[in-house]
Coordinates of C-alpha atoms in Angstrom, one line a residue:
Chain A
M2 CA -0.1 0.1 0.2
S3 CA 1.9 3.4 -1.0
G4 CA 1.3 6.2 1.6
Y5 CA -2.0 7.2 2.9
P6 CA -3.8 10.7 4.2
L7 CA -4.5 10.8 8.8
H8 CA -5.6 14.4 9.8
L9 CA -3.7 14.3 13.4
L10 CA -4.5 16.1 16.4
Y11 CA -3.0 16.9 19.8
F12 CA -3.9 18.4 23.6
A13 CA -2.6 19.5 26.4
W14 CA 0.9 19.2 26.3
L15 CA 1.4 17.1 23.5
R16 CA 0.4 20.0 22.1
E17 CA 2.6 21.8 23.0
R18 CA 6.1 20.5 22.7
I19 CA 4.6 19.2 18.8
G20 CA 3.8 23.3 19.1
A21 CA 0.7 22.3 16.7
G22 CA -3.0 21.1 17.7
G23 CA -3.4 19.6 14.5
E24 CA -1.7 18.5 10.7
T25 CA -3.1 16.3 8.3
I26 CA -0.6 14.4 6.7
A27 CA 0.9 11.2 4.4
V28 CA 2.0 8.4 5.9
P29 CA 4.0 5.5 4.8
G30 CA 2.2 2.7 3.4
E31 CA 3.8 -0.1 5.6
I32 CA 1.9 1.9 8.6
A33 CA -1.1 0.0 9.9
T34 CA -1.9 0.7 13.9
L35 CA -1.8 3.4 16.3
G36 CA 0.9 1.8 17.6
E37 CA 2.7 1.9 14.1
L38 CA 1.6 5.5 13.5
R39 CA 3.4 6.9 17.8
D40 CA 6.8 5.1 16.7
W41 CA 6.8 6.3 13.6
L42 CA 5.6 9.9 14.7
S43 CA 8.4 10.0 17.9
Q44 CA 11.2 10.2 14.8
R45 CA 10.1 12.8 12.6
G46 CA 11.9 15.6 15.6
P47 CA 12.8 17.1 18.7
G48 CA 9.2 18.0 19.4
Y49 CA 7.2 14.6 18.3
A50 CA 10.0 12.9 20.6
S51 CA 9.6 14.4 23.3
A52 CA 6.6 14.2 23.0
F53 CA 5.3 10.2 22.5
A54 CA 9.0 10.0 24.6
A55 CA 9.2 6.5 26.1
G56 CA 7.4 5.7 29.1
K57 CA 4.2 8.9 29.2
T58 CA 1.1 7.4 28.7
V59 CA 0.0 9.2 26.0
R60 CA -3.9 8.2 25.0
A61 CA -5.2 8.3 21.7
A62 CA -8.6 8.4 19.6
V63 CA -9.3 7.4 15.7
N64 CA -12.6 9.0 14.8
Q65 CA -13.8 10.6 17.4
V66 CA -13.6 6.9 19.4
F67 CA -11.1 5.5 22.3
A68 CA -8.4 3.8 20.4
T69 CA -5.3 1.7 21.7
P70 CA -2.0 0.6 19.5
E71 CA -4.2 -2.3 17.9
T72 CA -6.4 -0.3 16.1
V73 CA -6.2 -0.3 12.4
L74 CA -6.9 2.8 9.9
H75 CA -7.4 4.2 7.5
P76 CA -6.6 6.6 4.9
G77 CA -8.8 10.4 6.2
D78 CA -9.5 9.1 10.0
E79 CA -8.7 11.6 12.1
V80 CA -6.3 10.6 14.8
A81 CA -5.6 13.0 18.2
F82 CA -3.5 12.0 20.6
F83 CA -3.5 12.9 24.1
P84 CA -2.6 13.0 27.7
P85 CA -5.0 10.8 30.5
V86 CA -7.8 12.5 30.5
T87 CA -8.2 15.2 33.9
G88 CA -11.4 17.1 33.8
G89 CA -14.4 16.6 35.5
Chain B
M8 CA -31.7 11.4 26.4
A9 CA -29.2 13.5 27.7
R10 CA -29.4 17.2 28.0
V11 CA -25.7 18.0 27.1
K12 CA -23.9 21.7 26.8
V13 CA -20.0 22.1 27.1
Q14 CA -19.8 25.6 26.2
E15 CA -17.1 28.5 28.7
A16 CA -19.8 30.5 29.7
P17 CA -21.4 29.8 33.9
F18 CA -24.6 27.6 34.2
D19 CA -27.9 28.2 35.6
I20 CA -27.8 25.3 38.5
A21 CA -31.9 26.3 39.2
A22 CA -32.9 26.6 35.6
E23 CA -30.8 23.2 34.9
T24 CA -33.4 21.8 38.1
A25 CA -36.3 23.1 36.8
A26 CA -36.0 22.4 33.1
L27 CA -36.0 18.3 34.9
L28 CA -38.8 18.6 36.7
A29 CA -41.1 20.2 35.1
G30 CA -44.4 19.7 34.1
R31 CA -42.7 16.3 36.1
Q32 CA -44.8 14.0 38.9
D33 CA -42.7 11.1 38.2
I34 CA -39.4 12.4 39.9
G35 CA -38.9 12.2 43.0
G36 CA -35.2 12.0 44.0
L37 CA -33.1 15.0 41.7
G38 CA -29.2 14.1 42.8
C39 CA -26.8 16.7 42.2
F40 CA -23.3 17.4 41.7
L41 CA -21.2 20.8 41.3
G42 CA -17.1 20.7 40.8
V43 CA -15.0 23.9 41.3
V44 CA -12.2 25.3 41.1
R45 CA -10.1 25.7 44.3
G46 CA -7.9 28.0 45.2
T47 CA -4.8 26.2 46.3
V48 CA -3.6 22.6 44.7
G49 CA -1.0 21.0 46.5
G50 CA 0.1 24.2 48.7
R51 CA 0.4 26.9 45.8
A52 CA -2.0 29.7 45.1
L53 CA -4.4 29.1 42.0
R54 CA -4.9 32.3 39.5
A55 CA -7.1 30.4 36.8
M56 CA -7.0 26.7 35.2
T57 CA -7.8 26.7 32.0
L58 CA -10.1 24.0 30.5
E59 CA -9.1 22.1 26.8
H60 CA -11.4 19.7 25.5
Y61 CA -11.6 18.2 22.3
P62 CA -14.7 19.8 20.3
A63 CA -14.9 17.3 17.8
M64 CA -16.3 14.0 20.4
T65 CA -16.8 15.5 23.8
E66 CA -20.4 16.0 23.7
A67 CA -20.6 12.6 22.7
A68 CA -18.1 11.6 24.8
I69 CA -20.3 12.7 27.4
A70 CA -23.2 11.4 25.3
A71 CA -21.6 8.4 25.9
I72 CA -21.1 8.4 29.5
A73 CA -24.8 9.7 29.6
A74 CA -26.3 6.3 27.9
E75 CA -24.9 4.3 30.5
A76 CA -26.1 5.8 33.6
E77 CA -29.3 5.5 31.4
R78 CA -28.6 2.0 30.9
R79 CA -28.0 0.9 34.7
W80 CA -30.6 2.7 36.5
D81 CA -34.4 4.1 35.6
L82 CA -33.2 7.6 34.8
L83 CA -36.2 10.2 34.6
G84 CA -34.1 12.8 33.9
C85 CA -30.6 13.2 33.7
T86 CA -27.8 16.8 32.8
V87 CA -24.3 17.2 32.0
I88 CA -22.5 20.9 31.9
H89 CA -19.2 20.7 30.8
R90 CA -17.3 24.6 30.7
T91 CA -14.1 24.8 29.2
G92 CA -12.1 28.4 29.1
R93 CA -10.5 29.8 31.9
L94 CA -12.0 29.9 34.5
A95 CA -11.0 31.1 37.8
P96 CA -10.9 29.9 42.0
G97 CA -14.4 29.4 42.9
E98 CA -15.7 28.9 39.3
P99 CA -18.4 26.2 38.8
I100 CA -16.7 23.7 36.5
V101 CA -19.3 20.8 35.4
L102 CA -22.8 20.3 36.8
V103 CA -23.9 16.8 36.7
L104 CA -27.7 16.4 37.2
A105 CA -29.6 13.0 38.2
A106 CA -33.6 12.6 38.4
A107 CA -35.1 8.7 39.1
S108 CA -38.3 8.2 41.4
H109 CA -35.6 7.5 43.9
R110 CA -32.9 8.8 45.6
T111 CA -30.5 5.2 45.6
A112 CA -31.1 5.3 41.6
A113 CA -30.4 9.7 42.0
L114 CA -27.2 9.0 43.8
A115 CA -25.6 6.4 43.1
A116 CA -26.2 7.8 39.0
T117 CA -24.6 11.0 39.6
S118 CA -21.4 9.0 41.8
F119 CA -21.2 7.4 38.4
L120 CA -21.9 9.9 36.1
I121 CA -18.7 12.9 37.5
D122 CA -16.5 9.0 38.2
W123 CA -16.8 8.3 34.7
L124 CA -16.3 12.0 33.0
K125 CA -13.4 12.7 35.0
T126 CA -11.1 9.6 33.5
R127 CA -13.8 8.9 29.8
A128 CA -14.7 12.8 29.0
P129 CA -11.4 14.2 26.8
F130 CA -11.3 17.4 29.2
W131 CA -7.9 18.7 30.0
K132 CA -7.1 21.0 32.9
K133 CA -4.0 23.1 33.2
E134 CA -3.2 25.4 36.8
S135 CA -1.9 28.7 36.1
Y136 CA -0.1 29.4 40.1
A137 CA -0.6 32.8 41.1
D138 CA 3.7 32.8 41.1
G139 CA 3.7 32.9 37.5
G140 CA 4.1 29.1 36.9
E141 CA 1.4 27.2 34.6
A142 CA 1.7 22.9 34.4
W143 CA -0.9 20.5 33.4
V144 CA -3.1 18.4 35.4
E145 CA -2.0 14.1 36.0
A146 CA -4.7 11.8 35.9
H147 CA -5.5 11.4 39.6
A148 CA -5.2 7.5 40.0
A149 CA -7.6 8.0 43.2
D150 CA -10.3 9.0 40.3
D151 CA -8.3 5.9 38.1
A152 CA -9.8 3.7 40.7
A153 CA -13.3 5.2 41.8
A154 CA -14.1 5.1 37.6
A155 CA -13.3 1.2 38.1
R156 CA -15.9 1.0 40.2
W157 CA -18.1 0.6 38.6
E158 CA -17.1 -1.9 36.0
G159 CA -18.0 -5.1 35.5
Chain C
M4 CA -21.7 23.1 61.6
A5 CA -24.4 23.1 59.9
R6 CA -27.9 25.4 57.8
V7 CA -30.5 23.9 59.1
K8 CA -34.5 25.3 57.9
V9 CA -37.5 23.3 58.6
Q10 CA -40.1 25.9 57.0
E11 CA -43.7 25.3 55.3
A12 CA -42.4 28.0 51.9
P13 CA -40.5 26.6 49.5
F14 CA -36.5 26.8 49.0
D15 CA -34.5 28.5 46.6
I16 CA -31.8 26.2 45.0
A17 CA -29.5 28.5 44.5
A18 CA -29.6 31.3 46.9
E19 CA -28.3 27.4 48.8
T20 CA -25.7 26.5 47.3
A21 CA -24.9 30.3 45.8
A22 CA -24.8 30.8 49.7
L23 CA -23.1 27.7 50.7
L24 CA -19.9 28.7 48.2
A25 CA -19.8 32.7 49.2
G26 CA -16.0 34.0 49.5
R27 CA -15.0 30.5 49.6
Q28 CA -12.0 28.8 47.8
D29 CA -11.1 26.2 49.2
I30 CA -14.3 24.2 48.1
G31 CA -13.9 21.0 45.1
G32 CA -17.0 19.6 45.3
L33 CA -20.9 20.0 45.6
G34 CA -23.5 16.7 46.6
C35 CA -27.0 17.6 46.5
F36 CA -29.8 16.0 46.6
L37 CA -33.7 17.7 46.2
G38 CA -37.0 15.4 47.2
V39 CA -39.7 15.8 44.9
V40 CA -43.6 15.0 45.9
R41 CA -44.4 12.0 43.5
G42 CA -47.9 12.1 41.8
T43 CA -47.9 8.9 41.8
V44 CA -47.8 5.9 44.9
G45 CA -48.1 2.3 43.5
G46 CA -50.9 3.1 41.3
R47 CA -52.3 5.9 42.8
A48 CA -53.0 9.4 42.6
L49 CA -51.7 11.3 44.6
R50 CA -53.0 14.7 45.8
A51 CA -51.2 16.1 48.1
M52 CA -48.7 15.1 50.2
T53 CA -48.4 16.8 54.7
L54 CA -45.5 16.1 56.5
E55 CA -46.4 16.4 60.2
H56 CA -43.5 16.5 61.9
Y57 CA -42.0 17.6 65.9
P58 CA -41.7 21.3 66.5
A59 CA -39.4 20.9 69.1
M60 CA -37.0 18.3 68.5
T61 CA -36.8 18.6 64.5
E62 CA -33.5 21.2 63.4
A63 CA -31.8 20.0 67.5
A64 CA -32.2 16.3 65.3
I65 CA -31.3 17.3 61.9
A66 CA -28.7 19.6 63.5
A67 CA -27.7 16.2 65.2
I68 CA -27.4 14.2 61.8
A69 CA -25.9 17.0 59.9
A70 CA -23.2 17.6 62.9
E71 CA -22.3 12.5 63.2
A72 CA -21.7 13.8 59.2
E73 CA -18.9 16.9 60.1
R74 CA -17.6 14.7 61.9
R75 CA -17.2 11.2 59.4
W76 CA -16.9 13.4 56.4
D77 CA -14.1 16.9 55.5
L78 CA -17.0 18.5 54.8
L79 CA -16.2 22.3 54.8
G80 CA -20.7 23.2 54.2
C81 CA -23.7 21.5 54.7
T82 CA -27.6 22.5 54.0
V83 CA -30.8 20.6 54.7
I84 CA -33.6 22.5 54.1
H85 CA -37.0 20.4 54.8
R86 CA -40.9 21.2 54.4
T87 CA -43.6 20.9 56.3
G88 CA -47.3 21.1 56.0
R89 CA -48.6 20.5 52.9
L90 CA -46.9 19.7 49.5
A91 CA -48.9 19.1 45.8
P92 CA -46.9 17.1 43.2
G93 CA -44.1 18.2 42.3
E94 CA -42.9 20.5 44.6
P95 CA -39.3 19.4 46.0
I96 CA -39.5 18.5 50.0
V97 CA -36.4 18.2 51.0
L98 CA -32.2 19.9 49.8
V99 CA -28.8 18.5 50.6
L100 CA -25.7 19.9 50.1
A101 CA -22.6 19.1 51.6
A102 CA -19.5 20.7 50.5
A103 CA -15.7 18.8 50.2
S104 CA -13.1 19.2 48.8
H105 CA -12.8 16.2 47.0
R106 CA -16.1 15.0 44.9
T107 CA -15.9 11.9 46.9
A108 CA -17.0 13.4 50.3
A109 CA -18.8 15.7 49.8
L110 CA -21.2 12.8 48.0
A111 CA -21.1 10.5 50.9
A112 CA -22.1 13.1 53.2
T113 CA -24.7 13.3 50.6
S114 CA -25.5 10.5 50.7
F115 CA -25.7 9.8 54.4
L116 CA -27.6 13.0 54.9
I117 CA -30.4 12.1 52.9
D118 CA -29.8 7.8 54.4
W119 CA -30.1 9.3 58.0
L120 CA -32.2 12.4 57.6
K121 CA -35.4 9.4 56.9
T122 CA -35.2 7.2 59.3
R123 CA -33.7 9.3 62.3
A124 CA -36.2 12.9 61.8
P125 CA -39.4 12.9 63.7
F126 CA -41.5 13.6 59.8
W127 CA -44.3 11.7 59.5
K128 CA -46.1 11.7 55.9
K129 CA -49.6 10.9 55.4
E130 CA -50.7 11.3 51.6
S131 CA -53.9 12.2 50.5
Y132 CA -55.4 10.8 47.2
A133 CA -56.8 11.8 44.4
D134 CA -60.1 9.4 44.8
G135 CA -60.7 10.9 47.7
G136 CA -58.1 8.4 50.5
E137 CA -55.6 9.0 53.1
A138 CA -53.1 6.8 54.6
W139 CA -50.0 7.5 56.7
V140 CA -46.4 6.8 54.8
E141 CA -45.4 3.4 55.8
A142 CA -41.9 2.8 57.3
H143 CA -39.7 1.1 54.4
A144 CA -37.4 -1.4 54.8
A145 CA -35.0 0.2 52.7
D146 CA -34.5 2.8 54.3
D147 CA -33.8 1.4 57.1
A148 CA -31.6 -0.9 55.3
A149 CA -30.0 2.5 53.8
A150 CA -28.9 4.6 56.6
A151 CA -27.9 0.9 58.7
R152 CA -24.8 1.0 56.0
W153 CA -23.7 4.1 58.2
E154 CA -23.6 2.9 60.6
G155 CA -20.8 0.8 63.2
Chain D
M28 CA -42.9 7.7 95.1
S29 CA -46.6 10.1 94.5
G30 CA -48.2 10.8 92.1
Y31 CA -45.5 13.1 89.2
P32 CA -46.9 14.7 86.1
L33 CA -44.8 14.5 83.1
H34 CA -46.0 16.4 79.2
L35 CA -47.2 14.4 76.1
L36 CA -47.4 15.1 72.4
Y37 CA -48.2 12.4 70.4
F38 CA -47.6 12.9 66.2
A39 CA -48.9 11.5 63.2
W40 CA -50.9 8.5 63.5
L41 CA -51.2 8.4 67.4
R42 CA -52.7 11.1 67.4
E43 CA -56.0 11.3 65.3
R44 CA -56.1 7.7 67.5
I45 CA -55.8 9.4 70.8
G46 CA -58.0 12.7 69.1
A47 CA -54.9 14.8 71.2
G48 CA -51.5 16.5 69.8
G49 CA -50.5 15.9 73.9
E50 CA -51.7 16.5 77.1
T51 CA -50.4 17.4 80.4
I52 CA -51.4 14.4 83.6
A53 CA -50.1 12.9 86.6
V54 CA -49.1 9.6 85.9
P55 CA -48.6 7.3 89.2
G56 CA -45.5 7.0 90.9
E57 CA -44.7 3.6 90.5
I58 CA -44.0 4.7 86.7
A59 CA -40.8 4.2 86.8
T60 CA -40.0 4.0 82.7
L61 CA -40.8 4.8 79.5
G62 CA -42.4 0.9 78.9
E63 CA -44.2 1.4 81.7
L64 CA -45.8 4.3 80.8
R65 CA -47.0 3.2 77.5
D66 CA -48.5 -0.2 79.2
W67 CA -50.2 2.3 81.5
L68 CA -51.4 4.8 79.4
S69 CA -52.9 1.8 77.0
Q70 CA -54.7 1.5 79.6
R71 CA -56.9 5.0 79.5
G72 CA -58.8 4.1 77.0
P73 CA -60.2 2.8 74.0
G74 CA -57.9 5.4 71.1
Y75 CA -54.6 5.2 73.6
A76 CA -55.1 1.6 73.2
S77 CA -55.4 2.0 69.4
A78 CA -53.0 4.2 69.9
F79 CA -50.4 1.1 71.9
A80 CA -51.8 -1.8 71.0
A81 CA -49.6 -5.2 70.8
G82 CA -48.2 -5.5 67.3
K83 CA -48.0 -1.5 66.9
T84 CA -44.8 0.1 66.2
V85 CA -44.2 3.1 68.5
R86 CA -41.2 4.8 68.7
A87 CA -40.7 7.6 71.3
A88 CA -38.7 10.5 72.3
V89 CA -38.1 11.7 76.2
N90 CA -37.4 16.0 75.7
Q91 CA -36.7 16.1 72.5
V92 CA -34.6 12.6 72.6
F93 CA -34.6 9.5 70.9
A94 CA -35.6 6.7 73.9
T95 CA -35.8 3.5 74.5
P96 CA -38.8 1.5 76.7
E97 CA -35.6 1.2 80.3
T98 CA -35.8 5.2 80.1
V99 CA -36.4 6.9 83.2
L100 CA -38.7 8.7 83.6
H101 CA -39.0 11.7 85.8
P102 CA -41.4 15.0 87.3
G103 CA -41.6 17.1 84.3
D104 CA -40.0 15.3 82.1
E105 CA -41.6 15.9 77.9
V106 CA -42.8 12.5 76.6
A107 CA -43.7 12.4 72.6
F108 CA -44.7 9.3 71.1
F109 CA -45.1 8.4 67.3
P110 CA -45.0 6.3 64.8
P111 CA -41.5 5.9 63.1
V112 CA -40.8 8.6 60.8
T113 CA -40.9 8.5 57.6
G114 CA -39.3 12.5 56.6
G115 CA -37.0 13.1 53.8

C-alpha cells in the first residue's frame, strides 16, 4: 500500500511539545496501526520525540472514539493524541 | 435522552434543575454534583484553571457516559454541563444532575456520572499559579480507582 | 456548623448553593439531593402530601445528623432544609447540600445525610389520594437498610 | 413515690387515634420507665388502646431525644410518642 492521508490532532502538553494543534499528513503505507503511527511520529523531530517519549502515557482516539495501539488505521481517519483526561 | 452542554459560559443550577423537573410528577429524587475550581492546589495558590477539550468528540463522549448511566439506572432525567476555557478560583466547572423515582438511583447515577466524566471525557486542565508557573494536571490514580468501581 | 431550616415555604436551591460557596476558594465539590413529591404512589394518584413534624425536636435532630456527617467527613459546608405542611405533587420536600474539597466526601456525605434524615428526623408523611382516601406513609425496610449502611 | 406530672405529645396516627396532639397529666408514682408509661397509657381508653395496641411499632422521645422502653422518667419530662419517622 502506498502512502495515505491522516488528520492528526494533538491536545494539552502533546500540543505544546509538538507546537501545533493538528496537521494533515501523508503517512507511509506500511503503517497499519495506531501503535505504528505513534512510533513513526516520534521520529519526526525533537518536539514529536518529546511528546511521544518512552514511558509517557499517551492516549488516542480514532475518529473520535478511544483507541488502542492495535487499532487499524484507514485513509482519511482523524487521529487524536492526548494525555490521560483530567476533566470533571 | 440526556441534556449535554459544553460551554465557556457559566450555568444556572436553578434553571437546569427546574428544566429537569418541569411538568413531571414521576421524579422523587434529584441528585446533583457541582465541581468548583479551588484556590489552592497542593499548597500553591492558583490564579486560574484553563480547560482544553476535543470539540468534535466531547459532547458525544459525555452523551455516551450519560447513556451508560441511563442503561444502568431507571433515570427520569439527566443533565451534564461542562465548562471550558479559563476559570477563576471559586467558579463552577461542571454540573451533573440525575433524576429518578427514588433517591438511591438518583444518587448512584450522580456519582457514576462524575466518576466517568473524570476518566472518560476528553478534557484537560492546566493550572496557572499565582507565582507565575503553569502545569497540566496529571490524572489521579484515585480517579481511575473511583471510575473502576463501576466496571464489571 | 450546618445550616438547618424547617419551613413551610419553598426553598431556593440556587441561593442555598451560592450561600455555601460564597467567599470561599477551598470547596472543590458540592453534592446535592433534592427530594420531590411524586404524583403517583403504588399506582394511586396523589393529590397532596402533608408533612407533620415535632417542632421542639426537629431542628435539633437534623443538626445532630449534620454534626455526625461533619464528624465523618471533612465538610466545608452543609445545608439541610426540610419543608412541612401540605405539598402538591412536583413540589420539592427536602434539600441536602454537602461541600468538601473533593467530590468523594461531598457525595458520600450527601447520601449519608438523606439516609439518616429518612430514619432519624421526626417527620411523618400523610398521603392524600385523588380518590379521596388518606394514609400515613409507613417506614420502609429499604430506608432502614440504607441508613444501616452507615453504622458501625 | 406519689404521682408526678408529664407533658405528653402524640404525632401522626397516634395523635389521630388518641384524638389530641398532647396533654399534661399526673401519672402514678410507680411508673418509672417509658415502657411502663406506655403500658399504663394503653389502658386509659379505646383511643389509647388503639394507638398503643400490641404489635404496633411506636417510637418515643424523652425531652426531644429518642428513647427506649428502659429510659427512666422524671417529673416534668416531655414525652413524645410517634410512629417510625418517614421524612426526607
